[in-house]
PDB file of C-alpha atoms in Angstrom:
ATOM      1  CA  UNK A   6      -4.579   9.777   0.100  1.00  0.00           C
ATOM      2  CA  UNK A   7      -1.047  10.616  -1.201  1.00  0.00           C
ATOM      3  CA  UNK A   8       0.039  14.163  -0.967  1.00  0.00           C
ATOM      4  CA  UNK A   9       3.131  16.230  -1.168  1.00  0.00           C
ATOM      5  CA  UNK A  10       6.296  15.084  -2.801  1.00  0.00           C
ATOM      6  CA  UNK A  11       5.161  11.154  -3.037  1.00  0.00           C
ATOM      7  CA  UNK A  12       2.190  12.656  -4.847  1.00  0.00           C
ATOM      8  CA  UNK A  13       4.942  15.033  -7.352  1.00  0.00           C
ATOM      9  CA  UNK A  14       6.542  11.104  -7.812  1.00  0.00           C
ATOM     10  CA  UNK A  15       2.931   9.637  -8.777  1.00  0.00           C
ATOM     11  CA  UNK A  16       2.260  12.220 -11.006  1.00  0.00           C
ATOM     12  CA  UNK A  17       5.448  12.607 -12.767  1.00  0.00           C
ATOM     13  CA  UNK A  18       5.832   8.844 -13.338  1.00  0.00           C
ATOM     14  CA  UNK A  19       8.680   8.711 -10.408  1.00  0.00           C
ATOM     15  CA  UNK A  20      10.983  11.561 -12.573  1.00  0.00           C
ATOM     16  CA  UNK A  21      10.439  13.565  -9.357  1.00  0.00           C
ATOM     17  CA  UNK A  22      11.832  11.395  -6.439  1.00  0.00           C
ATOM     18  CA  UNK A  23      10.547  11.964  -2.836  1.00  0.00           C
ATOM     19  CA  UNK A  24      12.364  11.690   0.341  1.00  0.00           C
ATOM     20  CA  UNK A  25       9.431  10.585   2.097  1.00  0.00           C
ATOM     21  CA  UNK A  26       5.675   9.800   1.776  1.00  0.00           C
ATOM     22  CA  UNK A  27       2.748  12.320   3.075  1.00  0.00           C
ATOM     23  CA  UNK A  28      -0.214  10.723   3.609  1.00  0.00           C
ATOM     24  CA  UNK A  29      -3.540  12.253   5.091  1.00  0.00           C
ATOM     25  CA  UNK A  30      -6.013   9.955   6.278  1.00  0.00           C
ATOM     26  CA  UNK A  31      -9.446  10.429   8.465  1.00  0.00           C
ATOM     27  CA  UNK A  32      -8.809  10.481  11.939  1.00  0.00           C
ATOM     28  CA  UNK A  33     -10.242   6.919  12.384  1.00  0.00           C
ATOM     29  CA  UNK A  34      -8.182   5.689   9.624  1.00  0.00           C
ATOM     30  CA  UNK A  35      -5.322   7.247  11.132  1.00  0.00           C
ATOM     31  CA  UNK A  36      -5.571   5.869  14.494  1.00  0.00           C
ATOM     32  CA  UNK A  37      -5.789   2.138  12.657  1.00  0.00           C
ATOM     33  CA  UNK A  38      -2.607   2.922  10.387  1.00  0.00           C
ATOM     34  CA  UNK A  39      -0.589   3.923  13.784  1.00  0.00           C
ATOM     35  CA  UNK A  40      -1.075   0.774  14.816  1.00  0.00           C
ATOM     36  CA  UNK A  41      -0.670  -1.129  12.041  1.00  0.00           C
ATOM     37  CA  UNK A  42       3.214   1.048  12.291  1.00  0.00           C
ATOM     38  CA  UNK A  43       3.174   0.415  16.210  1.00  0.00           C
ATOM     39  CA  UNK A  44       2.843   4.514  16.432  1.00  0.00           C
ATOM     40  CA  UNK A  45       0.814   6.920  18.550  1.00  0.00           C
ATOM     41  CA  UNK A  46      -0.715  10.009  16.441  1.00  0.00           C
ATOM     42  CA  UNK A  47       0.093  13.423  18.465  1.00  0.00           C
ATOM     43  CA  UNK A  48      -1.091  16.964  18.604  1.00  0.00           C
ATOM     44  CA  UNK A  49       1.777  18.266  16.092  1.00  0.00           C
ATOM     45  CA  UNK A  50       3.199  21.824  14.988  1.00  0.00           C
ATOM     46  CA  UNK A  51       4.661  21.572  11.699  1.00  0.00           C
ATOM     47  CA  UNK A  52       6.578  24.267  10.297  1.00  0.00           C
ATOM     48  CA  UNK A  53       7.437  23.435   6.183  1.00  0.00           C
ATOM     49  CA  UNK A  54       9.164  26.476   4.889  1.00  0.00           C
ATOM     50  CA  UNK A  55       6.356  29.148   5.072  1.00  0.00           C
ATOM     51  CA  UNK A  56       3.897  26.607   5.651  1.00  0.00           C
ATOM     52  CA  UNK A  57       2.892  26.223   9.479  1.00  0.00           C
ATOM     53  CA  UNK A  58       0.185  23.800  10.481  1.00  0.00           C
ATOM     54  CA  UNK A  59      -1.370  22.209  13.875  1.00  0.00           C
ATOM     55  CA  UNK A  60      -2.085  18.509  13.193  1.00  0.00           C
ATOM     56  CA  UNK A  61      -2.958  15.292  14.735  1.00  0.00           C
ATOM     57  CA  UNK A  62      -0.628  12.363  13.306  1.00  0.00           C
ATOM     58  CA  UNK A  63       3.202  10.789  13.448  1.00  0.00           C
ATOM     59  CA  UNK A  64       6.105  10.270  11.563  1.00  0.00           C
ATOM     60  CA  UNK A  65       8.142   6.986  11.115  1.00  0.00           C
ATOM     61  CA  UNK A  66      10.150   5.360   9.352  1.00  0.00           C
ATOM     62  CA  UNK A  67       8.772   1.740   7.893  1.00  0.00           C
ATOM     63  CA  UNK A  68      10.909  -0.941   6.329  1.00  0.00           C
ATOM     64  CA  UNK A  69      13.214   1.912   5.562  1.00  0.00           C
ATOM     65  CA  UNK A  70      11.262   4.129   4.610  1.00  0.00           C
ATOM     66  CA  UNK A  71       9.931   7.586   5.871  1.00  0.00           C
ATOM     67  CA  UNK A  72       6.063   8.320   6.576  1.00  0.00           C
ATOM     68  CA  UNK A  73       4.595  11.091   7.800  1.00  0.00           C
ATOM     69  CA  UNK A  74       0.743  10.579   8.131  1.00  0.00           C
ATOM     70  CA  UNK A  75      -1.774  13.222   9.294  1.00  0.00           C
ATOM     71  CA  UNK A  76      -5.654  13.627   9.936  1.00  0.00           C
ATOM     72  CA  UNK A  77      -5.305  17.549  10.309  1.00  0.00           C
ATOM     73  CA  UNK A  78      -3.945  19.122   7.180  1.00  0.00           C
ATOM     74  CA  UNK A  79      -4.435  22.109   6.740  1.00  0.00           C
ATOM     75  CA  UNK A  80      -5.847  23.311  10.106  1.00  0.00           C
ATOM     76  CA  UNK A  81      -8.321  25.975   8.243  1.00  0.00           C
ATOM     77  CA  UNK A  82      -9.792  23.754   6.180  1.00  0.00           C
ATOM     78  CA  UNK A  83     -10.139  21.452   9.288  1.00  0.00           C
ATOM     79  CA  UNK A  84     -11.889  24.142  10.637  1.00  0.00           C
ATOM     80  CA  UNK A  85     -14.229  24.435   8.071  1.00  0.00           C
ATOM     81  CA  UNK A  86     -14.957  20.609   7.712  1.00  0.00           C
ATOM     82  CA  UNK A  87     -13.640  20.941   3.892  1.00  0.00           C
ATOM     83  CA  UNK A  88     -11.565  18.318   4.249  1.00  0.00           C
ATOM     84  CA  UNK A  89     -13.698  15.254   2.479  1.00  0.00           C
ATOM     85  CA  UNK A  90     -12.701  16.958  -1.019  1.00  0.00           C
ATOM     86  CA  UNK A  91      -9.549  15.626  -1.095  1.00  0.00           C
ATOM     87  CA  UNK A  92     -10.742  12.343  -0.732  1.00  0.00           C
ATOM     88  CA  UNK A  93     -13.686  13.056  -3.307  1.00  0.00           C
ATOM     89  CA  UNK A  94     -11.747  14.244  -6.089  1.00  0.00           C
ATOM     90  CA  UNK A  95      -8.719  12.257  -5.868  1.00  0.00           C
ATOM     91  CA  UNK A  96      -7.328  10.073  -8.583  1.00  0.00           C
ATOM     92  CA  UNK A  97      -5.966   6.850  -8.724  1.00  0.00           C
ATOM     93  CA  UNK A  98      -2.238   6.332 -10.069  1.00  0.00           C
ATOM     94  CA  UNK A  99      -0.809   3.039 -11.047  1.00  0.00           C
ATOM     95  CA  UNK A 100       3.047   3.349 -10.200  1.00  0.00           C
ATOM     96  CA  UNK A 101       5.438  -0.005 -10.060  1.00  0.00           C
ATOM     97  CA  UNK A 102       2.624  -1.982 -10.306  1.00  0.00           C
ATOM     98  CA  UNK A 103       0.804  -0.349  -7.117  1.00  0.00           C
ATOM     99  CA  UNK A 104      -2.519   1.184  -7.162  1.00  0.00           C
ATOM    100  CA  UNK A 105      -2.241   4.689  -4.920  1.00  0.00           C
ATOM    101  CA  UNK A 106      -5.196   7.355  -3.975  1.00  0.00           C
ATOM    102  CA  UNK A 107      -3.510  10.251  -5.022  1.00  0.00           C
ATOM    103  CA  UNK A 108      -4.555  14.020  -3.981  1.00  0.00           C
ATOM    104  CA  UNK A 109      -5.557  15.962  -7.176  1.00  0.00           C
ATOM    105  CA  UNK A 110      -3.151  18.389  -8.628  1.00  0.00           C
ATOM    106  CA  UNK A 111      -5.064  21.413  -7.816  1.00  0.00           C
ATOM    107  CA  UNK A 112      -4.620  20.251  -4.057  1.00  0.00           C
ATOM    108  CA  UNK A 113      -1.229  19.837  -4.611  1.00  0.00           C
ATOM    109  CA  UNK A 114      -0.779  22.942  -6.270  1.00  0.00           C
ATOM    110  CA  UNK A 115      -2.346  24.638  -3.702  1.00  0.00           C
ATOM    111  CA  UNK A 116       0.532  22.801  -0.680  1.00  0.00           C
ATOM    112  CA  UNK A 117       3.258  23.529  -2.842  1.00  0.00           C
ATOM    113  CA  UNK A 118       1.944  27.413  -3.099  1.00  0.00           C
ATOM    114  CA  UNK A 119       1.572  27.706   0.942  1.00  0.00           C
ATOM    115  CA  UNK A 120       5.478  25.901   1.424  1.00  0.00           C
ATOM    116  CA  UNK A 121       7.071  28.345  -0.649  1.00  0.00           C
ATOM    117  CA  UNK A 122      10.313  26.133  -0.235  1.00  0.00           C
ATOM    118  CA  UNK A 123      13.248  26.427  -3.980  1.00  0.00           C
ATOM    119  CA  UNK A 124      11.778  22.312  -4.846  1.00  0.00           C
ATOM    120  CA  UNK A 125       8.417  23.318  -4.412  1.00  0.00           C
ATOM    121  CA  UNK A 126       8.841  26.555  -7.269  1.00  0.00           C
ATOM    122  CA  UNK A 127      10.531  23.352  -8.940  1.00  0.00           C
ATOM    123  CA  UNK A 128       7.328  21.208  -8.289  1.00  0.00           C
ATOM    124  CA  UNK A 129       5.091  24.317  -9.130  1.00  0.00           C
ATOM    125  CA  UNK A 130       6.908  24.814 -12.643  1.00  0.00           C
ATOM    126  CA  UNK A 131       5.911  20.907 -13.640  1.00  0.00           C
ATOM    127  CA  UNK A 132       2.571  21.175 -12.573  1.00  0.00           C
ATOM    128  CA  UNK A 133       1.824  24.219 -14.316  1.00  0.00           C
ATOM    129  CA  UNK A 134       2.538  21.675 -17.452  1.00  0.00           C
ATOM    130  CA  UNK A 135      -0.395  19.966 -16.424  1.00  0.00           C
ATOM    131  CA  UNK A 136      -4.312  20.071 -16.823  1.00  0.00           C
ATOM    132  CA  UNK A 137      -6.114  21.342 -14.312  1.00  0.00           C
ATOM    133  CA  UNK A 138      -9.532  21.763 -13.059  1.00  0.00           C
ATOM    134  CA  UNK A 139      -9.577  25.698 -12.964  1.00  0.00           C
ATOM    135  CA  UNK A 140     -13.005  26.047 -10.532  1.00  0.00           C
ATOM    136  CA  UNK A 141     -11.706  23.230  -8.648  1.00  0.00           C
ATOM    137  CA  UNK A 142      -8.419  24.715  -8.093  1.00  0.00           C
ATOM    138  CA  UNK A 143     -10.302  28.080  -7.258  1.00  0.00           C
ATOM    139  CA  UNK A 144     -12.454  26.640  -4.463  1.00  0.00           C
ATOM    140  CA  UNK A 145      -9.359  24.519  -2.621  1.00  0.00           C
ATOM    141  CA  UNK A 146      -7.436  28.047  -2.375  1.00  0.00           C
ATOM    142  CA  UNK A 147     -10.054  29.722  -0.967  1.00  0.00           C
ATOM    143  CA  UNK A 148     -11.185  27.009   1.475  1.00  0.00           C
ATOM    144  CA  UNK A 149      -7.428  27.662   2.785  1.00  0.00           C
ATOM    145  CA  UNK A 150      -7.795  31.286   2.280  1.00  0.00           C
ATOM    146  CA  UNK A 151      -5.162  31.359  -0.452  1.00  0.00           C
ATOM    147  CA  UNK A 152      -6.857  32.833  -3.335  1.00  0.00           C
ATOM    148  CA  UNK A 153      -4.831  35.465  -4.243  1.00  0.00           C
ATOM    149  CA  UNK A 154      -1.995  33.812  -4.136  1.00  0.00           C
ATOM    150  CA  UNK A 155      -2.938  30.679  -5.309  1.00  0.00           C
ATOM    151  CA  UNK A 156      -4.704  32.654  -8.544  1.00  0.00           C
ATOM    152  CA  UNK A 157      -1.014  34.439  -8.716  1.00  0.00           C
ATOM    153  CA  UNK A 158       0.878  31.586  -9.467  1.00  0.00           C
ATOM    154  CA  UNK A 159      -1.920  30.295 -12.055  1.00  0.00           C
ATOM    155  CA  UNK A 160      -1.788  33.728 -14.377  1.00  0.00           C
ATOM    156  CA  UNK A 161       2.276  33.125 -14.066  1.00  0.00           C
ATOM    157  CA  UNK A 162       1.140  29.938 -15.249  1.00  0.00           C
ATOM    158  CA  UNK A 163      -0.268  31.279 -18.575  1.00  0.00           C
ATOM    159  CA  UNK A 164       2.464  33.565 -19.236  1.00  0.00           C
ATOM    160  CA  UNK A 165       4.695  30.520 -19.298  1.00  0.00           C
TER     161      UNK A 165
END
């Protein structure tokens, strides 16, 4: 499933470019994708502007292009074996002619809340333009014990 900025370019119909593409997969699939990249997955830190995160996964760079793949993300929700809702409420995005698995917006709205970082306000601002599933949303933050933030940025939202 595509998450982060390559999920901003799905969603926005590539008018949001990405540097790189984020994409979390189960631990199994994870360990076949290395491969397939001639990559080992590691125990990771990541620190993303105020986002930090322990992970198991790898970054390379493939026919030019930079991946960063990950079975751990976030840790809490690891944790708390929540992670299966990204993959059952994801959406399917047709983009050049590719078919991509594409985390749902709430999920993304929910990263782009923990990174804090000036593109991800940006990337905040165009998804509050979109339609969201309000409970949905609601659960995500708290299985990463964001609510109150999370429900922060979504009454900004209506005052916008």
């Amino acid at each position: 499933v595509i998450i982060a900025g390559f999920a901003m370019t799905l969603y926005t119909s590539g008018k949001r470019k990405a540097h790189d593409i984020d994409i979390l997969l189960t631990k199994k699939d994870l360990k076949i994708f290395a491969r397939r990249l001639s990559c080992k997955p590691s125990l990771r830190l990541i620190t993303k502007g105020a986002y930090r995160n322990r992970d198991y996964g790898f970054e390379t760079t493939y026919k030019g292009q930079k991946v960063e793949a990950t079975a751990g993300y976030p840790e809490i929700r690891m944790k708390k074996r929540k992670m299966k809702k990204i993959f059952e409420h994801k959406k399917q995005i047709t983009f050049k002619g590719i078919q991509w698995n594409v985390a749902p917006i709430e999920e993304i709205i929910v990263l782009k809340v923990a990174l804090m970082r000036n593109k991800d306000k940006k990337d905040r601002a165009i998804l509050n333009k979109m339609k969201i599933n309000l409970p949905l949303l609601k659960e995500i933050a708290s299985d990463c014990e964001m609510y109150e933030k999370v429900i922060n940025n979504v009454k900004r939202r209506k005052r916008n």
